[in-house]
């Protein structure tokens, strides 16, 4: 069974959109999409602000995320922020994203721990109390031994 390719209008098939991280745009297309000069894109790469993918021959390929990042850089520099300020802003945004993701992980772990604790408390309330010392069992009726000593 073959996969169906969607088509619009005159029956021409339309290819699905590439994944956001798929490096598909050559430097000239990336420059056109962002409104930046190709040399500016190369400069940003040298500065470490952007890291496009590479083809086997060494040509640059930009992803949709790279294009969005370049647009953000262009907006920030266009509003008067220096390139080092842009670098710091991007660095802080990355830290915020990482911390938010970690916070979500910890919140999920905390919720799971609270659920497990509630379940353990509910089980303990319904079962008879056991000795806290595992080697000592509760005495059974009729098997108790009493040791009595007369005071001297």
mmCIF file of C-alpha atoms in Angstrom:
data_model
loop_
_atom_site.group_PDB
_atom_site.id
_atom_site.type_symbol
_atom_site.label_atom_id
_atom_site.label_comp_id
_atom_site.label_asym_id
_atom_site.label_seq_id
_atom_site.Cartn_x
_atom_site.Cartn_y
_atom_site.Cartn_z
ATOM 1 C CA UNK A 1 0.000 0.000 0.000
ATOM 2 C CA UNK A 2 1.500 3.364 -1.010
ATOM 3 C CA UNK A 3 1.253 6.616 0.933
ATOM 4 C CA UNK A 4 -1.006 9.291 -0.523
ATOM 5 C CA UNK A 5 0.514 12.668 -1.227
ATOM 6 C CA UNK A 6 -1.996 15.481 -0.694
ATOM 7 C CA UNK A 7 -2.801 17.636 -3.693
ATOM 8 C CA UNK A 8 -4.484 20.973 -4.224
ATOM 9 C CA UNK A 9 -6.400 22.352 -7.164
ATOM 10 C CA UNK A 10 -5.089 20.955 -10.441
ATOM 11 C CA UNK A 11 -4.034 17.629 -8.974
ATOM 12 C CA UNK A 12 -0.400 18.567 -8.459
ATOM 13 C CA UNK A 13 1.019 16.712 -5.469
ATOM 14 C CA UNK A 14 2.240 18.884 -2.589
ATOM 15 C CA UNK A 15 5.251 17.635 -0.639
ATOM 16 C CA UNK A 16 4.895 17.614 3.149
ATOM 17 C CA UNK A 17 6.658 20.438 4.985
ATOM 18 C CA UNK A 18 10.139 19.566 6.265
ATOM 19 C CA UNK A 19 10.737 19.069 9.983
ATOM 20 C CA UNK A 20 11.749 22.260 11.869
ATOM 21 C CA UNK A 21 15.292 20.930 12.366
ATOM 22 C CA UNK A 22 15.751 19.648 8.805
ATOM 23 C CA UNK A 23 18.570 21.619 7.172
ATOM 24 C CA UNK A 24 17.094 22.333 3.736
ATOM 25 C CA UNK A 25 17.679 26.012 2.823
ATOM 26 C CA UNK A 26 20.841 27.087 0.981
ATOM 27 C CA UNK A 27 22.485 30.312 2.122
ATOM 28 C CA UNK A 28 20.929 32.448 -0.646
ATOM 29 C CA UNK A 29 17.405 31.303 0.283
ATOM 30 C CA UNK A 30 18.109 31.776 3.997
ATOM 31 C CA UNK A 31 19.383 35.285 3.286
ATOM 32 C CA UNK A 32 16.275 36.107 1.275
ATOM 33 C CA UNK A 33 13.914 34.682 3.914
ATOM 34 C CA UNK A 34 15.567 36.663 6.712
ATOM 35 C CA UNK A 35 16.325 39.877 4.839
ATOM 36 C CA UNK A 36 20.023 39.557 5.694
ATOM 37 C CA UNK A 37 23.015 39.524 3.378
ATOM 38 C CA UNK A 38 24.696 36.110 2.888
ATOM 39 C CA UNK A 39 27.948 37.588 4.238
ATOM 40 C CA UNK A 40 26.084 38.548 7.440
ATOM 41 C CA UNK A 41 24.962 34.934 7.818
ATOM 42 C CA UNK A 42 28.575 33.787 7.430
ATOM 43 C CA UNK A 43 29.671 36.363 10.028
ATOM 44 C CA UNK A 44 27.029 35.192 12.502
ATOM 45 C CA UNK A 45 28.254 31.638 11.954
ATOM 46 C CA UNK A 46 31.890 32.647 12.623
ATOM 47 C CA UNK A 47 30.728 34.395 15.809
ATOM 48 C CA UNK A 48 28.949 31.254 16.956
ATOM 49 C CA UNK A 49 25.448 32.740 16.920
ATOM 50 C CA UNK A 50 24.202 30.196 14.376
ATOM 51 C CA UNK A 51 25.388 26.746 13.337
ATOM 52 C CA UNK A 52 23.886 25.665 10.019
ATOM 53 C CA UNK A 53 24.065 22.092 8.831
ATOM 54 C CA UNK A 54 26.601 21.098 6.207
ATOM 55 C CA UNK A 55 26.347 19.019 3.066
ATOM 56 C CA UNK A 56 28.932 16.413 2.154
ATOM 57 C CA UNK A 57 30.671 19.043 0.010
ATOM 58 C CA UNK A 58 30.706 21.596 2.844
ATOM 59 C CA UNK A 59 27.806 23.786 1.689
ATOM 60 C CA UNK A 60 25.684 25.432 4.360
ATOM 61 C CA UNK A 61 22.090 24.305 4.866
ATOM 62 C CA UNK A 62 19.747 26.196 7.163
ATOM 63 C CA UNK A 63 16.723 24.746 8.953
ATOM 64 C CA UNK A 64 13.442 26.489 9.728
ATOM 65 C CA UNK A 65 14.677 26.964 13.319
ATOM 66 C CA UNK A 66 17.862 28.550 11.990
ATOM 67 C CA UNK A 67 15.749 30.943 9.902
ATOM 68 C CA UNK A 68 13.667 31.888 12.962
ATOM 69 C CA UNK A 69 16.837 32.438 15.002
ATOM 70 C CA UNK A 70 18.298 34.638 12.261
ATOM 71 C CA UNK A 71 15.083 36.673 12.190
ATOM 72 C CA UNK A 72 15.299 37.108 15.973
ATOM 73 C CA UNK A 73 18.918 38.250 15.689
ATOM 74 C CA UNK A 74 17.939 40.693 12.932
ATOM 75 C CA UNK A 75 15.094 42.094 15.051
ATOM 76 C CA UNK A 76 17.361 42.555 18.068
ATOM 77 C CA UNK A 77 20.175 44.211 16.122
ATOM 78 C CA UNK A 78 17.624 46.332 14.252
ATOM 79 C CA UNK A 79 16.342 47.667 17.563
ATOM 80 C CA UNK A 80 19.832 48.890 18.495
ATOM 81 C CA UNK A 81 21.173 45.970 20.553
ATOM 82 C CA UNK A 82 24.834 45.198 19.950
ATOM 83 C CA UNK A 83 25.952 41.763 18.832
ATOM 84 C CA UNK A 84 27.343 40.882 22.283
ATOM 85 C CA UNK A 85 24.019 41.911 23.799
ATOM 86 C CA UNK A 86 22.267 39.675 21.280
ATOM 87 C CA UNK A 87 24.585 36.803 22.226
ATOM 88 C CA UNK A 88 23.781 37.308 25.928
ATOM 89 C CA UNK A 89 20.031 37.533 25.276
ATOM 90 C CA UNK A 90 20.077 34.301 23.268
ATOM 91 C CA UNK A 91 22.156 32.609 25.961
ATOM 92 C CA UNK A 92 19.684 33.674 28.663
ATOM 93 C CA UNK A 93 16.702 32.559 26.561
ATOM 94 C CA UNK A 94 18.316 29.130 26.171
ATOM 95 C CA UNK A 95 18.854 28.934 29.942
ATOM 96 C CA UNK A 96 15.236 29.897 30.595
ATOM 97 C CA UNK A 97 14.030 27.164 28.215
ATOM 98 C CA UNK A 98 16.299 24.578 29.858
ATOM 99 C CA UNK A 99 15.201 25.593 33.359
ATOM 100 C CA UNK A 100 11.539 25.518 32.362
ATOM 101 C CA UNK A 101 11.944 22.008 30.976
ATOM 102 C CA UNK A 102 13.751 20.896 34.157
ATOM 103 C CA UNK A 103 11.035 22.516 36.286
ATOM 104 C CA UNK A 104 8.365 20.550 34.408
ATOM 105 C CA UNK A 105 10.327 17.321 34.964
ATOM 106 C CA UNK A 106 10.639 18.018 38.685
ATOM 107 C CA UNK A 107 6.956 18.947 38.988
ATOM 108 C CA UNK A 108 5.980 15.650 37.334
ATOM 109 C CA UNK A 109 8.333 13.742 39.646
ATOM 110 C CA UNK A 110 6.901 15.522 42.683
ATOM 111 C CA UNK A 111 3.334 14.712 41.606
ATOM 112 C CA UNK A 112 4.255 11.045 41.155
ATOM 113 C CA UNK A 113 5.931 10.974 44.584
ATOM 114 C CA UNK A 114 2.891 12.565 46.224
ATOM 115 C CA UNK A 115 0.592 10.014 44.546
ATOM 116 C CA UNK A 116 2.786 7.151 45.759
ATOM 117 C CA UNK A 117 2.819 8.603 49.278
ATOM 118 C CA UNK A 118 -0.982 8.974 49.317
ATOM 119 C CA UNK A 119 -1.318 5.374 48.181
ATOM 120 C CA UNK A 120 1.119 4.150 50.852
ATOM 121 C CA UNK A 121 -0.752 6.078 53.563
ATOM 122 C CA UNK A 122 -4.078 4.640 52.378
ATOM 123 C CA UNK A 123 -2.697 1.079 52.458
ATOM 124 C CA UNK A 124 -1.237 1.614 55.915
ATOM 125 C CA UNK A 125 -4.561 2.892 57.301
ATOM 126 C CA UNK A 126 -6.409 -0.194 56.062
ATOM 127 C CA UNK A 127 -3.852 -2.788 57.210
ATOM 128 C CA UNK A 128 -3.083 -3.731 60.837
ATOM 129 C CA UNK A 129 -0.042 -2.048 62.343
ATOM 130 C CA UNK A 130 3.130 -4.072 62.043
ATOM 131 C CA UNK A 131 6.200 -3.957 64.226
ATOM 132 C CA UNK A 132 8.735 -1.376 63.155
ATOM 133 C CA UNK A 133 11.480 -3.885 63.891
ATOM 134 C CA UNK A 134 11.320 -6.588 61.209
ATOM 135 C CA UNK A 135 12.782 -9.342 63.438
ATOM 136 C CA UNK A 136 10.070 -9.008 66.100
ATOM 137 C CA UNK A 137 6.694 -10.392 65.204
ATOM 138 C CA UNK A 138 3.545 -9.523 67.101
ATOM 139 C CA UNK A 139 2.860 -12.169 69.790
ATOM 140 C CA UNK A 140 0.199 -14.718 69.083
ATOM 141 C CA UNK A 141 -2.393 -15.483 71.752
ATOM 142 C CA UNK A 142 -1.364 -18.319 74.073
ATOM 143 C CA UNK A 143 2.305 -18.264 73.224
ATOM 144 C CA UNK A 144 3.448 -15.468 75.508
ATOM 145 C CA UNK A 145 6.134 -16.127 78.126
ATOM 146 C CA UNK A 146 6.282 -13.953 81.218
ATOM 147 C CA UNK A 147 9.459 -13.770 83.273
ATOM 148 C CA UNK A 148 8.965 -12.664 86.849
ATOM 149 C CA UNK A 149 11.673 -11.944 89.358
ATOM 150 C CA UNK A 150 11.175 -11.278 92.973
ATOM 151 C CA UNK A 151 12.608 -7.971 94.115
ATOM 152 C CA UNK A 152 15.603 -8.320 96.481
#
